[in-house]
Amino acid sequence: MSRLIRMDHTGHSTVAEWSADDPVAVEAAVVAFREELDRGYLAMVTTGPGHAEQVRELPIDSELVILRLPISGG
Amino acid sequence: MAPPLQGRGLSAAMDAAPAALLPETAAVPWRPRVDDRRLRRVGRLWTLTTVAHVVPFLLAAAVLVALEPLSLPVALGCLAHAWIIPELYAQRGANVARPRRRRAGGEGAERVALGLLGDLVDHDAREVHARTGLVPERGRLGTWLVGEAGALLVRDRRVFCWCVRVDDPDLPSGDRIAHLLLALRADEQGFATVANLAFAGSRWRVRRRLARPMRPALDG
């Protein structure tokens, strides 16, 4: 089961869960993913130890997609 | 009836295209992208600046005492300036690692956030974070120590202190670090470009200005 989670004031919230072989769940996850991006979140997937990648479309095969807010110089 | 994933949904999802550059760099188009060469240059400039602050006061102190021994109190004031100014800069650097004030009643959220952060890093990094509040991350530019509102980049004996944060005061500490860590991992040079450099100088100068529990993180 893959998960789309958003880091927020609760620690993190699960926005969507899907299995690659469940088209309805994937579609719902894609819709939720786009809504979060429209809200200004950036989607990240881990691509190996010490590596992450921003994605602009939901990577269905990823186990975990993390939504984060933009960073800025303090 | 068409399958729900035809059209934009599935094809778009399948074509997931990663972006190499940190999108936040678009907010600072005037900044040159930080790389190894630029860091060396910036490091040398900080050293020169420190020398330019310290040497005139030292010379003034020496000249004053040589010309008129009674001017010793003024000379001591000059020496104090020569000592205080670099210390203030080092303090500014150490401040980027200072933990932010906790939100009351946020312990549950903090536990959840730490769980996610723990999933992102290995055992050694978790252990360092538990002891120091900083997460070590080896990068191409050096070894990073990521905190809630900033990161230290350790390169040999020099440390660069970057002020960088996620703009949501309600986020628990673990999530703040996870935000920075993910951005750093996605584009290390972009991360350093977006961040504001607060200080660059000798490691020992920052170390003694850090909170005592954090200091071992700089030793690694």
Coordinates of C-alpha atoms in Angstrom, one line a residue:
Chain A
M1 CA 0.0 0.0 0.0
S2 CA 1.4 3.4 -1.0
R3 CA 0.8 6.5 1.0
L4 CA 0.7 10.2 0.3
I5 CA 1.4 12.1 3.5
R6 CA 1.5 15.8 4.3
M7 CA 3.7 17.2 7.0
D8 CA 1.6 19.5 9.1
H9 CA 0.9 20.6 12.7
T10 CA -0.2 17.1 13.7
G11 CA 3.2 15.6 12.7
H12 CA 1.8 14.3 9.5
S13 CA -1.5 13.4 8.0
T14 CA -2.2 10.7 5.4
V15 CA -3.8 12.4 2.4
A16 CA -4.3 9.3 0.3
E17 CA -3.5 5.6 0.2
W18 CA -3.5 3.4 -2.9
S19 CA -2.4 0.2 -4.5
A20 CA -1.0 0.3 -8.0
D21 CA -3.5 -2.3 -9.1
D22 CA -6.5 -0.4 -7.7
P23 CA -7.4 2.2 -10.4
V24 CA -10.1 3.9 -8.3
A25 CA -7.8 4.4 -5.4
V26 CA -5.0 5.6 -7.7
E27 CA -7.4 8.1 -9.3
A28 CA -8.4 9.4 -5.9
A29 CA -4.8 9.7 -4.9
V30 CA -4.0 11.6 -8.1
V31 CA -6.8 14.0 -7.5
A32 CA -5.7 14.5 -3.8
F33 CA -2.1 14.9 -5.0
R34 CA -3.0 17.7 -7.4
E35 CA -5.2 19.5 -4.8
E36 CA -2.2 19.6 -2.4
L37 CA 0.1 20.9 -5.1
D38 CA -2.4 23.6 -5.9
R39 CA -2.4 24.5 -2.2
G40 CA 1.4 25.2 -2.5
Y41 CA 2.8 21.9 -1.3
L42 CA 5.8 20.3 -3.0
A43 CA 5.9 16.5 -3.4
M44 CA 9.0 14.6 -2.6
V45 CA 10.0 10.9 -2.9
T46 CA 13.1 9.3 -1.5
T47 CA 15.2 7.9 -4.3
G48 CA 17.9 6.1 -2.2
P49 CA 19.9 6.8 0.9
G50 CA 20.5 10.5 1.1
H51 CA 18.6 11.3 -2.1
A52 CA 15.2 12.8 -2.7
E53 CA 13.4 14.1 -5.7
Q54 CA 10.6 16.5 -6.3
V55 CA 7.8 15.1 -8.4
R56 CA 5.1 17.0 -10.1
E57 CA 2.9 14.0 -10.9
L58 CA 2.0 11.2 -8.5
P59 CA 4.5 8.4 -8.8
I60 CA 2.2 5.5 -8.4
D61 CA 4.9 2.9 -7.7
S62 CA 6.4 4.8 -4.8
E63 CA 5.6 3.5 -1.4
L64 CA 5.7 7.0 0.2
V65 CA 5.2 10.4 -1.2
I66 CA 5.8 13.3 1.2
L67 CA 4.3 16.7 0.8
R68 CA 6.3 19.6 2.2
L69 CA 6.1 23.3 2.2
P70 CA 8.6 25.5 0.4
I71 CA 11.6 26.6 2.4
S72 CA 13.2 30.1 2.4
G73 CA 16.2 31.8 3.9
G74 CA 15.5 32.8 7.5
Chain B
M1 CA -18.0 4.2 -19.4
A2 CA -14.3 5.0 -19.6
P3 CA -12.0 3.6 -16.9
P4 CA -11.4 6.2 -14.3
L5 CA -7.7 6.5 -15.0
Q6 CA -7.8 7.2 -18.7
G7 CA -6.8 10.6 -19.9
R8 CA -4.9 13.0 -17.7
G9 CA -5.0 10.9 -14.5
L10 CA -3.1 7.7 -15.2
S11 CA -0.9 8.9 -18.1
A12 CA 0.2 11.9 -16.1
A13 CA 0.8 9.8 -13.1
M14 CA 2.9 7.3 -15.1
D15 CA 5.0 10.1 -16.7
A16 CA 6.1 11.3 -13.3
A17 CA 9.0 13.5 -14.1
P18 CA 11.4 14.5 -11.4
A19 CA 12.7 18.0 -11.2
A20 CA 16.4 18.3 -10.4
L21 CA 16.5 21.9 -9.2
L22 CA 14.9 23.1 -6.0
P23 CA 11.9 25.2 -7.1
E24 CA 12.6 27.6 -4.2
T25 CA 15.7 28.9 -6.0
A26 CA 13.3 30.8 -8.4
A27 CA 12.6 33.1 -5.5
V28 CA 16.2 34.2 -5.3
P29 CA 17.2 34.6 -9.0
W30 CA 19.9 37.2 -8.2
R31 CA 21.9 34.7 -6.2
P32 CA 24.6 32.7 -8.0
R33 CA 24.2 29.0 -7.5
V34 CA 26.4 27.8 -4.6
D35 CA 29.1 25.3 -5.6
D36 CA 32.4 24.1 -4.2
R37 CA 34.4 26.9 -5.8
R38 CA 32.0 29.6 -4.5
L39 CA 32.1 28.2 -1.0
R40 CA 35.9 28.3 -1.0
R41 CA 35.7 32.0 -2.1
V42 CA 33.1 32.9 0.4
G43 CA 35.1 31.2 3.2
R44 CA 38.2 33.2 2.2
L45 CA 36.1 36.4 2.2
W46 CA 34.8 35.7 5.7
T47 CA 38.4 35.2 6.9
L48 CA 39.5 38.4 5.3
T49 CA 36.6 40.2 6.8
T50 CA 37.5 38.9 10.2
V51 CA 41.1 39.9 9.8
A52 CA 39.9 43.4 8.6
H53 CA 37.9 43.7 11.8
V54 CA 40.5 42.5 14.2
V55 CA 43.8 43.8 12.9
P56 CA 43.0 47.5 13.1
F57 CA 41.9 47.2 16.7
L58 CA 45.1 45.2 17.6
L59 CA 47.3 47.8 15.8
A60 CA 45.5 50.7 17.5
A61 CA 46.0 49.1 20.9
A62 CA 49.7 48.5 20.2
V63 CA 50.2 52.0 18.9
L64 CA 48.4 53.7 21.8
V65 CA 50.4 51.9 24.4
A66 CA 53.6 52.6 22.5
L67 CA 52.9 56.3 22.2
E68 CA 51.4 56.8 25.6
P69 CA 51.4 54.1 28.3
L70 CA 48.7 56.0 30.2
S71 CA 46.3 55.2 27.3
L72 CA 46.3 51.6 28.4
P73 CA 42.5 51.6 29.3
V74 CA 41.7 52.7 25.7
A75 CA 44.1 50.1 24.3
L76 CA 42.3 47.5 26.4
G77 CA 39.0 48.7 24.9
C78 CA 40.5 48.2 21.4
L79 CA 41.5 44.6 22.4
A80 CA 38.0 44.0 23.7
H81 CA 36.6 45.1 20.3
A82 CA 39.0 42.9 18.5
W83 CA 37.8 39.9 20.5
I84 CA 34.1 40.8 20.7
I85 CA 33.4 41.4 17.0
P86 CA 34.4 37.9 15.8
E87 CA 32.6 36.4 18.7
L88 CA 29.4 38.2 17.8
Y89 CA 29.7 36.8 14.2
A90 CA 30.3 33.3 15.6
Q91 CA 27.2 33.7 17.9
R92 CA 25.2 34.7 14.9
G93 CA 26.3 31.5 13.2
A94 CA 25.5 29.4 16.2
N95 CA 22.1 30.9 16.4
V96 CA 20.9 29.1 13.3
A97 CA 21.1 25.8 15.2
R98 CA 19.2 27.1 18.2
P99 CA 15.9 25.2 18.8
R100 CA 12.7 27.2 18.5
R101 CA 10.2 27.6 21.2
R102 CA 7.9 24.6 21.6
R103 CA 4.2 24.9 21.1
A104 CA 2.3 24.0 24.2
G105 CA 0.5 20.7 24.0
G106 CA 2.3 19.6 20.9
E107 CA 4.0 16.5 22.3
G108 CA 1.8 14.1 20.3
A109 CA 2.5 15.9 17.1
E110 CA 6.2 15.9 17.9
R111 CA 6.2 12.2 18.4
V112 CA 4.5 11.6 15.1
A113 CA 6.9 14.0 13.4
L114 CA 10.0 12.3 14.9
G115 CA 8.7 9.0 13.7
L116 CA 8.6 10.3 10.1
L117 CA 12.0 11.9 10.5
G118 CA 13.4 8.6 11.9
D119 CA 12.1 6.9 8.8
L120 CA 14.1 9.3 6.6
V121 CA 17.5 8.8 8.3
D122 CA 19.6 5.9 9.4
H123 CA 20.3 4.7 12.9
D124 CA 23.5 6.8 13.4
A125 CA 21.7 10.0 12.3
R126 CA 18.8 9.2 14.6
E127 CA 21.2 8.7 17.5
V128 CA 23.0 12.0 16.8
H129 CA 19.6 13.8 16.6
A130 CA 18.4 12.4 19.9
R131 CA 21.6 13.6 21.6
T132 CA 22.1 17.0 19.9
G133 CA 18.9 18.0 18.1
L134 CA 20.8 18.1 14.8
V135 CA 20.6 15.6 12.0
P136 CA 23.9 14.9 10.2
E137 CA 23.7 14.4 6.4
R138 CA 26.7 13.8 4.2
G139 CA 26.5 15.8 1.0
R140 CA 28.8 16.7 -1.9
L141 CA 29.7 20.1 -0.5
G142 CA 30.5 18.7 3.0
T143 CA 28.7 17.3 6.0
W144 CA 25.5 19.1 6.9
L145 CA 24.0 19.3 10.4
V146 CA 20.4 20.1 9.9
G147 CA 18.4 21.8 12.7
E148 CA 14.9 23.3 12.9
A149 CA 15.7 26.7 11.4
G150 CA 19.1 26.3 9.9
A151 CA 21.9 24.1 8.9
L152 CA 25.6 23.9 9.5
L153 CA 27.8 22.8 6.7
V154 CA 31.1 21.4 7.9
R155 CA 34.0 21.4 5.5
D156 CA 37.3 20.5 7.0
R157 CA 38.0 23.0 9.8
R158 CA 35.5 25.6 8.5
V159 CA 31.8 25.7 9.1
F160 CA 29.2 27.5 7.2
C161 CA 26.1 28.5 9.1
W162 CA 22.9 28.8 7.0
C163 CA 19.7 30.3 8.1
V164 CA 16.8 28.5 6.4
R165 CA 13.4 27.5 7.5
V166 CA 9.9 26.4 6.5
D167 CA 7.4 29.2 7.1
D168 CA 4.8 27.5 9.3
P169 CA 5.0 28.3 13.0
D170 CA 2.7 25.3 13.9
L171 CA 5.0 22.6 12.5
P172 CA 6.6 20.4 15.1
S173 CA 10.4 20.3 15.3
G174 CA 10.8 17.0 13.6
D175 CA 8.8 18.1 10.6
R176 CA 10.8 21.3 10.3
I177 CA 14.0 19.3 10.1
A178 CA 12.3 16.8 7.7
H179 CA 11.3 19.7 5.4
L180 CA 14.9 21.0 5.3
L181 CA 16.4 17.5 4.9
L182 CA 14.2 16.6 2.0
A183 CA 15.0 19.9 0.2
L184 CA 18.7 19.4 0.9
R185 CA 18.6 15.9 -0.5
A186 CA 16.7 17.0 -3.6
D187 CA 19.2 19.7 -4.5
E188 CA 22.1 20.4 -2.2
Q189 CA 23.4 23.4 -4.1
G190 CA 19.9 24.8 -4.5
F191 CA 19.4 24.4 -0.7
A192 CA 22.6 26.4 0.0
T193 CA 21.5 29.0 -2.6
V194 CA 18.1 29.6 -1.0
A195 CA 19.5 29.7 2.5
N196 CA 21.0 32.9 4.0
L197 CA 24.6 32.6 5.0
A198 CA 24.9 33.8 8.6
F199 CA 28.5 33.0 9.2
A200 CA 31.5 31.1 7.9
G201 CA 34.6 30.5 10.0
S202 CA 36.5 28.1 12.1
R203 CA 34.6 25.2 13.5
W204 CA 35.9 25.8 17.1
R205 CA 34.5 29.3 17.1
V206 CA 31.0 28.1 16.4
R207 CA 31.3 25.0 18.5
R208 CA 31.8 26.9 21.8
R209 CA 28.9 29.1 21.0
L210 CA 26.5 26.2 20.5
A211 CA 24.4 24.9 23.3
R212 CA 26.4 22.3 25.2
P213 CA 24.4 19.2 24.1
M214 CA 24.8 20.3 20.4
R215 CA 28.6 20.6 20.4
P216 CA 29.4 16.9 19.9
A217 CA 27.6 17.1 16.5
L218 CA 30.3 19.3 15.2
D219 CA 33.0 16.9 16.3
G220 CA 31.9 14.1 14.0

